[in-house]
mmCIF file of C-alpha atoms in Angstrom:
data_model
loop_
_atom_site.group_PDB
_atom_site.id
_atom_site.type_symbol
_atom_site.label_atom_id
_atom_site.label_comp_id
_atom_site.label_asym_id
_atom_site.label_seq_id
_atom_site.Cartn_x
_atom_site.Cartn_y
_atom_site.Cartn_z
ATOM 1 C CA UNK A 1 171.006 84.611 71.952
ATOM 2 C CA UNK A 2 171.633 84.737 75.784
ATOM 3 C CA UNK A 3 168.870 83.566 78.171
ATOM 4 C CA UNK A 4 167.841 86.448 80.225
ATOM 5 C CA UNK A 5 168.485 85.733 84.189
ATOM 6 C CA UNK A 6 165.181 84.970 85.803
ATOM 7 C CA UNK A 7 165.804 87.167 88.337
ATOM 8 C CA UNK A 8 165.502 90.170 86.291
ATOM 9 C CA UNK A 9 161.853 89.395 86.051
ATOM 10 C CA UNK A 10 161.049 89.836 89.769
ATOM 11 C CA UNK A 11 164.078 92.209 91.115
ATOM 12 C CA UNK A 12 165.021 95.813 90.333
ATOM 13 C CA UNK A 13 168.026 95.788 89.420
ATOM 14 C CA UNK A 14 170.593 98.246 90.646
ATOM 15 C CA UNK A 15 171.771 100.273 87.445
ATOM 16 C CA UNK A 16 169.417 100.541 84.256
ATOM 17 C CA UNK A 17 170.924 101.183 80.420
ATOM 18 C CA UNK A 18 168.388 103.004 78.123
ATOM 19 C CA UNK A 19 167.214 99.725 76.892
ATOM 20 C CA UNK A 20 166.854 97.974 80.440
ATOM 21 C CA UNK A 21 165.433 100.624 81.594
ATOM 22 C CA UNK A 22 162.691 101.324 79.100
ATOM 23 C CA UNK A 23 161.620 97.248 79.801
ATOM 24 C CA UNK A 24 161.510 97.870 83.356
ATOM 25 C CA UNK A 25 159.161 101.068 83.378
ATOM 26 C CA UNK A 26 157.100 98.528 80.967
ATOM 27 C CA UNK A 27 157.462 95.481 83.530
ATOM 28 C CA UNK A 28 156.980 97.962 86.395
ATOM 29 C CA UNK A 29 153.748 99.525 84.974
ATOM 30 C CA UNK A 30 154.682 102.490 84.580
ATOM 31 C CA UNK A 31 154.539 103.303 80.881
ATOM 32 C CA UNK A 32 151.871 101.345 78.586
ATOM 33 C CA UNK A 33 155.118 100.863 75.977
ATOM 34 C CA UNK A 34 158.321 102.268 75.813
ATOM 35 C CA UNK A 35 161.306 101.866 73.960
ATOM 36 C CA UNK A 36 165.233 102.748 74.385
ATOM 37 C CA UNK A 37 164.889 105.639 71.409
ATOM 38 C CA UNK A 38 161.884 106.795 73.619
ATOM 39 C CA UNK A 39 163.888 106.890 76.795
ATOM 40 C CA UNK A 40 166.795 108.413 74.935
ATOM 41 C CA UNK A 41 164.409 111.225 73.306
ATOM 42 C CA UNK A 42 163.113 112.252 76.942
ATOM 43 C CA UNK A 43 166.761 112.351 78.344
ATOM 44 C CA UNK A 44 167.846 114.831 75.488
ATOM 45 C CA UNK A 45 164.596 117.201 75.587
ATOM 46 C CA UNK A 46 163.115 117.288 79.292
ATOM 47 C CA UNK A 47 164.742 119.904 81.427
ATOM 48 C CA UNK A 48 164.534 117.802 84.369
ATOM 49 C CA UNK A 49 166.081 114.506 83.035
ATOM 50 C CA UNK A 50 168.509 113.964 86.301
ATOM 51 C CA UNK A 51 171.231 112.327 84.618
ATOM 52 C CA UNK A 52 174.403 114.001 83.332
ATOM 53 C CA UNK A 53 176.964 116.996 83.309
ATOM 54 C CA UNK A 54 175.653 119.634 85.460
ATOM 55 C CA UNK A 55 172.924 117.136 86.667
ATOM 56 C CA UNK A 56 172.490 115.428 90.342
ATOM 57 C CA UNK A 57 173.048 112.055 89.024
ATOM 58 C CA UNK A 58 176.016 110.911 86.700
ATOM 59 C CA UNK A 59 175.984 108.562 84.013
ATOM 60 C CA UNK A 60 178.300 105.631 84.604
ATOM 61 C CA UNK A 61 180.417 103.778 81.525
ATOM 62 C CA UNK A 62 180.143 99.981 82.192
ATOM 63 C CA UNK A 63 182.011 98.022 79.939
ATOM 64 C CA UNK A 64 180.374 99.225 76.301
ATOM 65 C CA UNK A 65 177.123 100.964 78.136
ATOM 66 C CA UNK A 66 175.915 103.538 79.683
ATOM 67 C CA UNK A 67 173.986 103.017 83.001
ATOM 68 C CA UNK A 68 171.944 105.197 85.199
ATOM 69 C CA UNK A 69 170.670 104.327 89.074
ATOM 70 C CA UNK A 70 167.761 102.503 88.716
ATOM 71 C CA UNK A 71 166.057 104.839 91.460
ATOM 72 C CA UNK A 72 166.112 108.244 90.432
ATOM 73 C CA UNK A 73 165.473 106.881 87.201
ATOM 74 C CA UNK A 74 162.332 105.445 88.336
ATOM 75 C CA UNK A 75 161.493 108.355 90.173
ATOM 76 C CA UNK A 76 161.753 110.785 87.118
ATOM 77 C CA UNK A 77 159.658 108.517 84.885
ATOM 78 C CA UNK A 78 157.025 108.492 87.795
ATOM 79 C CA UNK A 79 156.596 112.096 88.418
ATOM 80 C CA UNK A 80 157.149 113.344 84.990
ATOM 81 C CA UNK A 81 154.820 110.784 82.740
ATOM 82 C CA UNK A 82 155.413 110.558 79.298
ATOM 83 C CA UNK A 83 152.820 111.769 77.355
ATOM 84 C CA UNK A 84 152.954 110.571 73.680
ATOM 85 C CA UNK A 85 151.017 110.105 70.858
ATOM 86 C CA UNK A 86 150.508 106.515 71.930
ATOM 87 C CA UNK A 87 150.665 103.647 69.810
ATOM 88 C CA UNK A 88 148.782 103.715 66.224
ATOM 89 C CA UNK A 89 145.313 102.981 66.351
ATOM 90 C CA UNK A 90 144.821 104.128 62.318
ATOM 91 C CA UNK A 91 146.806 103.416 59.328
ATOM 92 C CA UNK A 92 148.582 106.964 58.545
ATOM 93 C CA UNK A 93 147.544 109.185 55.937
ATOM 94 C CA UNK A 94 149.890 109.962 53.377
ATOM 95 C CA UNK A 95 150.898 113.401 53.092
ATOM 96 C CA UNK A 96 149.784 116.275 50.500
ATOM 97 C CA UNK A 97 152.421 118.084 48.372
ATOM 98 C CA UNK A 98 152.113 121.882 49.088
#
């Protein structure tokens, strides 16, 4: 496996994927845990996701990704939280046949 650049631990970088960019919000403090299905869910389903056709921001193909600027990105994650159902805290009950 490829050893991650040090620098990505202390600078923002300039264009996030939906994986990079669910690390940062967690490096950044702004989400508790997040992960790239989670950041992909909120794109598809919030109304003000920023990025995309018809959107102010565009997504950008880079090389076999898709990137989005890290800032507005940021900035939507920051004024729209995600609110979850956080991470277990209880083994699940199974379900009851109708």
């Amino acid at each position: 496996m490829k050893t991650p650049d040090p620098r990505t631990k202390t600078q923002t970088p300039p264009v996030v994927t939906f994986a990079t960019g669910a690390e940062l919000l967690v490096r950044l403090g702004v989400v508790t845990n997040m992960s790239r299905e989670g950041v992909r869910r909120i794109s598809a389903n919030h109304p003000d996701w920023p990025f995309g056709p018809n959107r102010p921001y565009p997504y950008w193909p880079l090389a076999n990704a898709t990137v989005m600027e890290t800032e507005p990105f940021l900035k939507f994650f920051r004024e729209h939280p995600p609110i979850g159902r956080g991470p277990d805290k209880e083994p699940r009950r199974e379900r009851t046949s109708p």
